[in-house]
Short mmCIF file of C-alpha atoms and ligand atoms in Angstrom, two decimals:
data_model
loop_
_atom_site.label_atom_id
_atom_site.label_comp_id
_atom_site.label_asym_id
_atom_site.label_seq_id
_atom_site.Cartn_x
_atom_site.Cartn_y
_atom_site.Cartn_z
CA MET A 643 -9.48 -20.81 -16.07
CA ARG A 644 -8.25 -17.91 -18.38
CA ARG A 645 -5.56 -15.82 -16.78
CA ARG A 646 -6.33 -12.17 -17.42
CA LEU A 647 -4.15 -10.17 -19.79
CA CYS A 648 -3.25 -6.48 -19.86
CA ALA A 649 -1.67 -5.64 -23.24
CA GLY A 650 -0.20 -2.38 -24.52
CA ASN A 651 0.51 -1.17 -28.00
CA TRP A 652 2.96 1.65 -28.32
CA LYS A 653 2.19 2.02 -32.09
CA MET A 654 4.74 4.28 -33.78
CA ASN A 655 5.86 5.88 -30.68
CA GLY A 656 9.06 5.27 -28.66
CA THR A 657 12.79 5.53 -28.87
CA ALA A 658 15.38 4.02 -26.53
CA ALA A 659 14.49 6.69 -23.84
CA SER A 660 11.07 5.11 -23.69
CA LEU A 661 12.40 1.81 -22.23
CA ALA A 662 12.49 3.64 -18.96
CA GLU A 663 8.82 3.05 -18.79
CA ILE A 664 9.37 -0.60 -18.67
CA GLU A 665 11.90 -0.22 -16.00
CA THR A 666 9.56 1.87 -13.94
CA LEU A 667 6.73 -0.75 -14.40
CA THR A 668 8.93 -3.65 -13.35
CA ARG A 669 10.35 -1.48 -10.39
CA THR A 670 7.10 -0.28 -9.03
CA HIS A 671 4.95 -3.47 -9.74
CA PRO A 672 7.37 -6.39 -9.01
CA THR A 673 4.55 -9.05 -8.85
CA PRO A 674 1.79 -8.43 -11.14
CA GLN A 675 -1.27 -10.75 -10.67
CA VAL A 676 -2.19 -10.70 -14.20
CA ASP A 677 -0.28 -11.36 -17.41
CA LEU A 678 1.29 -8.50 -19.12
CA LEU A 679 2.16 -7.94 -22.81
CA LEU A 680 3.86 -4.84 -24.30
CA CYS A 681 4.12 -4.24 -27.97
CA PRO A 682 6.76 -1.48 -28.57
CA PRO A 683 7.98 -0.52 -32.02
CA ALA A 684 10.14 -3.20 -33.81
CA THR A 685 13.25 -0.99 -33.18
CA LEU A 686 12.98 -1.67 -29.49
CA LEU A 687 11.97 -5.23 -29.47
CA ALA A 688 15.34 -6.67 -28.56
CA GLN A 689 16.12 -4.23 -25.90
CA ALA A 690 12.65 -4.50 -24.37
CA SER A 691 12.83 -8.31 -24.44
CA ALA A 692 16.12 -8.09 -22.48
CA LEU A 693 14.50 -5.81 -19.84
CA ALA A 694 11.54 -8.30 -19.43
CA VAL A 695 13.75 -11.16 -18.42
CA GLY A 696 12.86 -12.36 -15.00
CA TYR A 697 9.66 -10.39 -14.98
CA PRO A 698 6.18 -11.66 -16.07
CA LEU A 699 5.99 -9.34 -19.17
CA THR A 700 5.71 -10.74 -22.58
CA ILE A 701 7.15 -8.51 -25.37
CA GLY A 702 5.26 -8.50 -28.73
CA ALA A 703 5.67 -7.02 -32.27
CA GLN A 704 2.86 -5.10 -33.80
CA ASP A 705 3.04 -6.78 -37.23
CA CYS A 706 4.90 -9.32 -39.19
CA HIS A 707 5.23 -10.32 -42.82
CA GLN A 708 3.53 -13.65 -43.79
CA ALA A 709 6.60 -15.05 -45.32
CA ALA A 710 9.56 -16.31 -43.16
CA SER A 711 12.11 -14.63 -45.24
CA GLY A 712 12.77 -13.25 -48.74
CA ALA A 713 12.94 -10.18 -50.98
CA HIS A 714 10.41 -8.01 -48.99
CA THR A 715 12.28 -4.59 -48.30
CA GLY A 716 11.34 -3.10 -45.06
CA ASP A 717 9.26 -5.96 -43.70
CA ILE A 718 9.95 -8.03 -40.70
CA SER A 719 9.21 -11.76 -40.35
CA ALA A 720 7.79 -13.80 -37.51
CA PRO A 721 11.09 -15.76 -37.09
CA MET A 722 12.92 -12.57 -36.84
CA ILE A 723 10.62 -11.30 -34.20
CA ALA A 724 11.25 -14.52 -32.19
CA ASP A 725 14.90 -13.86 -32.68
CA THR A 726 14.73 -10.66 -30.79
CA GLY A 727 13.36 -12.57 -27.68
CA ALA A 728 9.76 -11.41 -28.19
CA SER A 729 7.16 -14.06 -28.17
CA ALA A 730 3.97 -12.44 -29.38
CA VAL A 731 2.70 -10.35 -32.26
CA LEU A 732 -0.32 -8.11 -33.01
CA LEU A 733 -1.97 -8.95 -36.32
CA GLY A 734 -4.90 -7.25 -38.14
CA HIS A 735 -4.90 -4.15 -36.06
CA SER A 736 -7.34 -1.80 -37.87
CA GLU A 737 -4.58 0.65 -38.57
CA ARG A 738 -2.97 -2.09 -40.69
CA ARG A 739 -6.15 -3.08 -42.16
CA GLU A 740 -6.74 0.49 -43.20
CA ASN A 741 -3.38 2.06 -43.81
CA HIS A 742 -1.94 -1.06 -45.50
CA HIS A 743 -5.11 -2.48 -47.01
CA GLU A 744 -4.53 -5.69 -45.15
CA THR A 745 -7.39 -8.23 -45.71
CA SER A 746 -8.53 -11.03 -43.45
CA ASP A 747 -6.99 -13.59 -45.82
CA LEU A 748 -3.65 -11.92 -45.53
CA ILE A 749 -3.82 -11.61 -41.77
CA ALA A 750 -4.78 -15.44 -41.61
CA GLU A 751 -1.41 -16.13 -43.53
CA LYS A 752 0.51 -13.89 -40.92
CA VAL A 753 -1.28 -15.77 -38.04
CA THR A 754 -0.02 -19.11 -39.46
CA SER A 755 3.43 -17.67 -39.94
CA ALA A 756 3.45 -16.38 -36.33
CA TRP A 757 2.45 -19.74 -34.98
CA VAL A 758 5.07 -21.63 -36.97
CA ALA A 759 7.69 -19.31 -35.41
CA GLY A 760 6.42 -19.91 -31.89
CA LEU A 761 4.74 -16.58 -31.44
CA THR A 762 1.39 -15.91 -29.84
CA ALA A 763 -0.86 -14.18 -32.35
CA VAL A 764 -3.07 -11.28 -31.01
CA VAL A 765 -5.63 -11.13 -33.63
CA CYS A 766 -7.45 -7.77 -33.76
CA LEU A 767 -10.97 -7.11 -35.25
CA GLY A 768 -13.62 -4.61 -34.99
CA GLU A 769 -16.24 -2.75 -36.99
CA THR A 770 -16.17 0.91 -38.10
CA LEU A 771 -18.70 3.50 -37.18
CA ALA A 772 -20.50 3.36 -40.42
CA GLN A 773 -20.88 -0.39 -40.12
CA ARG A 774 -22.15 -0.30 -36.48
CA GLU A 775 -24.69 2.48 -37.49
CA ALA A 776 -25.81 0.23 -40.30
CA ALA A 777 -26.36 -2.65 -37.63
CA GLN A 778 -23.64 -4.64 -39.36
CA ALA A 779 -21.21 -4.82 -36.53
CA LEU A 780 -21.73 -8.49 -35.61
CA GLU A 781 -21.72 -9.56 -39.17
CA VAL A 782 -18.32 -7.72 -39.89
CA ILE A 783 -16.87 -9.14 -36.71
CA ALA A 784 -18.01 -12.71 -37.53
CA ASP A 785 -16.43 -12.46 -41.03
CA GLN A 786 -13.17 -11.04 -39.65
CA LEU A 787 -12.91 -13.73 -36.93
CA ASP A 788 -13.75 -16.74 -39.37
CA THR A 789 -11.39 -15.50 -42.07
CA SER A 790 -8.48 -13.95 -39.95
CA LEU A 791 -8.19 -17.01 -37.79
CA PRO A 792 -6.73 -20.11 -39.41
CA ASP A 793 -7.51 -23.53 -38.04
CA GLY A 794 -5.43 -24.56 -35.07
CA ALA A 795 -6.02 -21.69 -32.70
CA THR A 796 -5.70 -22.61 -28.94
CA GLY A 797 -5.53 -20.57 -25.78
CA ALA A 798 -1.67 -20.82 -25.92
CA ASN A 799 -1.13 -19.47 -29.40
CA THR A 800 -4.09 -17.03 -29.82
CA VAL A 801 -5.63 -13.88 -28.28
CA ILE A 802 -8.53 -12.07 -29.74
CA ALA A 803 -8.75 -8.33 -29.53
CA TYR A 804 -12.06 -6.73 -30.06
CA GLU A 805 -11.33 -3.07 -31.12
CA PRO A 806 -14.26 -1.01 -32.56
CA VAL A 807 -12.31 1.35 -35.06
CA TRP A 808 -14.46 4.18 -33.97
CA ALA A 809 -13.24 3.77 -30.31
CA ILE A 810 -9.53 3.75 -31.26
CA GLY A 811 -7.82 6.99 -30.13
CA THR A 812 -11.04 8.85 -29.91
CA GLY A 813 -11.99 8.80 -26.23
CA HIS A 814 -15.28 7.16 -27.22
CA THR A 815 -16.13 3.72 -25.83
CA PRO A 816 -19.07 1.52 -26.68
CA THR A 817 -21.69 0.95 -24.00
CA ASP A 818 -21.19 -1.93 -21.55
CA ALA A 819 -23.92 -3.73 -23.29
CA GLN A 820 -22.33 -3.19 -26.65
CA ILE A 821 -19.06 -4.68 -25.49
CA ALA A 822 -20.92 -7.53 -23.74
CA GLU A 823 -22.94 -8.33 -26.89
CA VAL A 824 -19.67 -8.62 -29.06
CA HIS A 825 -17.62 -10.52 -26.53
CA ASP A 826 -20.42 -13.05 -25.82
CA PHE A 827 -20.98 -13.37 -29.50
CA LEU A 828 -17.08 -14.04 -30.06
CA ARG A 829 -17.07 -16.72 -27.36
CA ARG A 830 -20.12 -18.43 -28.86
CA ARG A 831 -18.65 -18.27 -32.42
CA LEU A 832 -15.15 -19.74 -31.21
CA THR A 833 -17.07 -22.44 -29.29
CA ASP A 834 -18.97 -23.41 -32.34
CA ARG A 835 -15.79 -23.74 -34.34
CA LEU A 836 -13.28 -25.02 -31.82
CA GLY A 837 -15.35 -26.70 -29.20
CA GLY A 838 -15.96 -25.44 -25.70
CA ASP A 839 -12.72 -26.41 -23.97
CA THR A 840 -10.44 -24.68 -26.65
CA ALA A 841 -12.72 -21.69 -27.00
CA ASP A 842 -12.92 -21.24 -23.26
CA ALA A 843 -9.10 -20.97 -23.16
CA ILE A 844 -8.79 -18.21 -25.62
CA ARG A 845 -8.56 -14.86 -24.12
CA LEU A 846 -10.82 -11.95 -25.40
CA LEU A 847 -9.45 -8.50 -24.94
CA TYR A 848 -11.23 -5.16 -25.39
CA GLY A 849 -9.35 -2.27 -27.02
CA GLY A 850 -10.29 1.29 -27.72
CA SER A 851 -9.84 4.18 -25.48
CA VAL A 852 -9.14 2.18 -22.26
CA LYS A 853 -7.94 4.47 -19.66
CA PRO A 854 -7.46 4.13 -15.86
CA ALA A 855 -10.77 5.87 -15.42
CA ASN A 856 -12.90 3.49 -17.41
CA ALA A 857 -10.98 0.31 -16.97
CA ALA A 858 -12.68 -1.15 -13.98
CA GLU A 859 -16.04 -0.74 -15.52
CA ILE A 860 -14.94 -2.48 -18.69
CA PHE A 861 -13.17 -5.26 -16.81
CA ALA A 862 -16.58 -6.08 -15.11
CA ILE A 863 -18.15 -6.98 -18.45
CA SER A 864 -18.86 -10.60 -19.11
CA ASN A 865 -16.09 -12.35 -21.43
CA VAL A 866 -13.76 -9.41 -21.18
CA ASP A 867 -10.40 -10.98 -20.09
CA GLY A 868 -8.42 -8.00 -20.38
CA ALA A 869 -7.50 -4.95 -22.57
CA LEU A 870 -5.36 -3.90 -25.47
CA VAL A 871 -4.28 -0.43 -24.58
CA GLY A 872 -2.94 2.21 -26.98
CA GLY A 873 -2.32 5.60 -25.84
CA ALA A 874 -2.58 4.90 -22.14
CA SER A 875 0.22 2.28 -22.29
CA LEU A 876 2.90 4.74 -23.20
CA LYS A 877 3.26 5.92 -19.59
CA ALA A 878 3.97 3.11 -16.94
CA THR A 879 1.87 4.92 -14.48
CA GLU A 880 -1.23 4.82 -16.61
CA PHE A 881 -0.51 1.40 -17.89
CA ALA A 882 -0.02 0.06 -14.15
CA ALA A 883 -3.27 1.77 -13.11
CA ILE A 884 -5.10 -0.23 -15.84
CA MET A 885 -3.28 -3.46 -14.73
CA GLU A 886 -4.40 -2.81 -11.19
CA ALA A 887 -7.92 -2.36 -12.28
CA LEU A 888 -7.69 -5.79 -13.94
CA GLU A 889 -6.00 -7.40 -10.99
CA ASN A 890 -8.95 -6.16 -8.86
CA ALA A 891 -11.68 -7.20 -11.16
CA SER A 892 -13.84 -10.08 -9.86
P1 PGA B 334 -6.24 3.52 -27.83
O1 PGA B 334 -5.72 2.41 -28.89
O2 PGA B 334 -6.18 2.88 -26.44
O3 PGA B 334 -5.18 4.71 -27.98
O4 PGA B 334 -7.59 3.94 -28.16
C1 PGA B 334 -6.08 1.11 -28.71
C2 PGA B 334 -5.46 0.39 -30.02
O5 PGA B 334 -5.43 0.69 -31.03
O6 PGA B 334 -4.91 -0.83 -29.65
#
């Protein structure tokens, strides 16, 4: 019942010239069989959204402020993101949690703001290496999920991305069993909180060093509904190869 989702996060990469990657994707893969989401830097949201018109690609931002407007120099609000034509936003990415000291309480406020603006919130969570080695991964993930996600999540307004911090940009990925353990755990926890029907509609993405070479194996894991791809989303050819692996996943 859940449509699979291949999502890309360009992070702080890309100028107007990078929009050619989106054009390449739409030209070479005119009829994707999975949902697509790309999150370019805020400077490119409007142009990327214009390029995505008529193609099944959602454009998303990488963060938003929790307030709708106000004296917050340098910040961008959820209604501003919606105004560009984008319709999703990544929230709680570990680089935001770490570099900008974002807490799960703050992320929950941002999620609410995103929902009010009509954006889908892609809520990111995941443990550090120290937490995994201390056997605290599930405890940390449970707390991040419970606290970062306000009441009111549905399959339409929310996607959850499990991204172990130690797998992001490192080339290291968890074992299949480790990913399955976390994704099954997330599904159970969502079910306990939201009930089976709502929980079953929320897509769970895995993120952290997903590449064309490991995508098929990751997509075969239980409760993995797609990927959030960083580095490999910058080139249309690599992103498309991951998308194809997801299309072919059973
Ligand atoms: P990576 O990043 O694919 O470059 O590891 C993933 C992410 O941070 O979303």
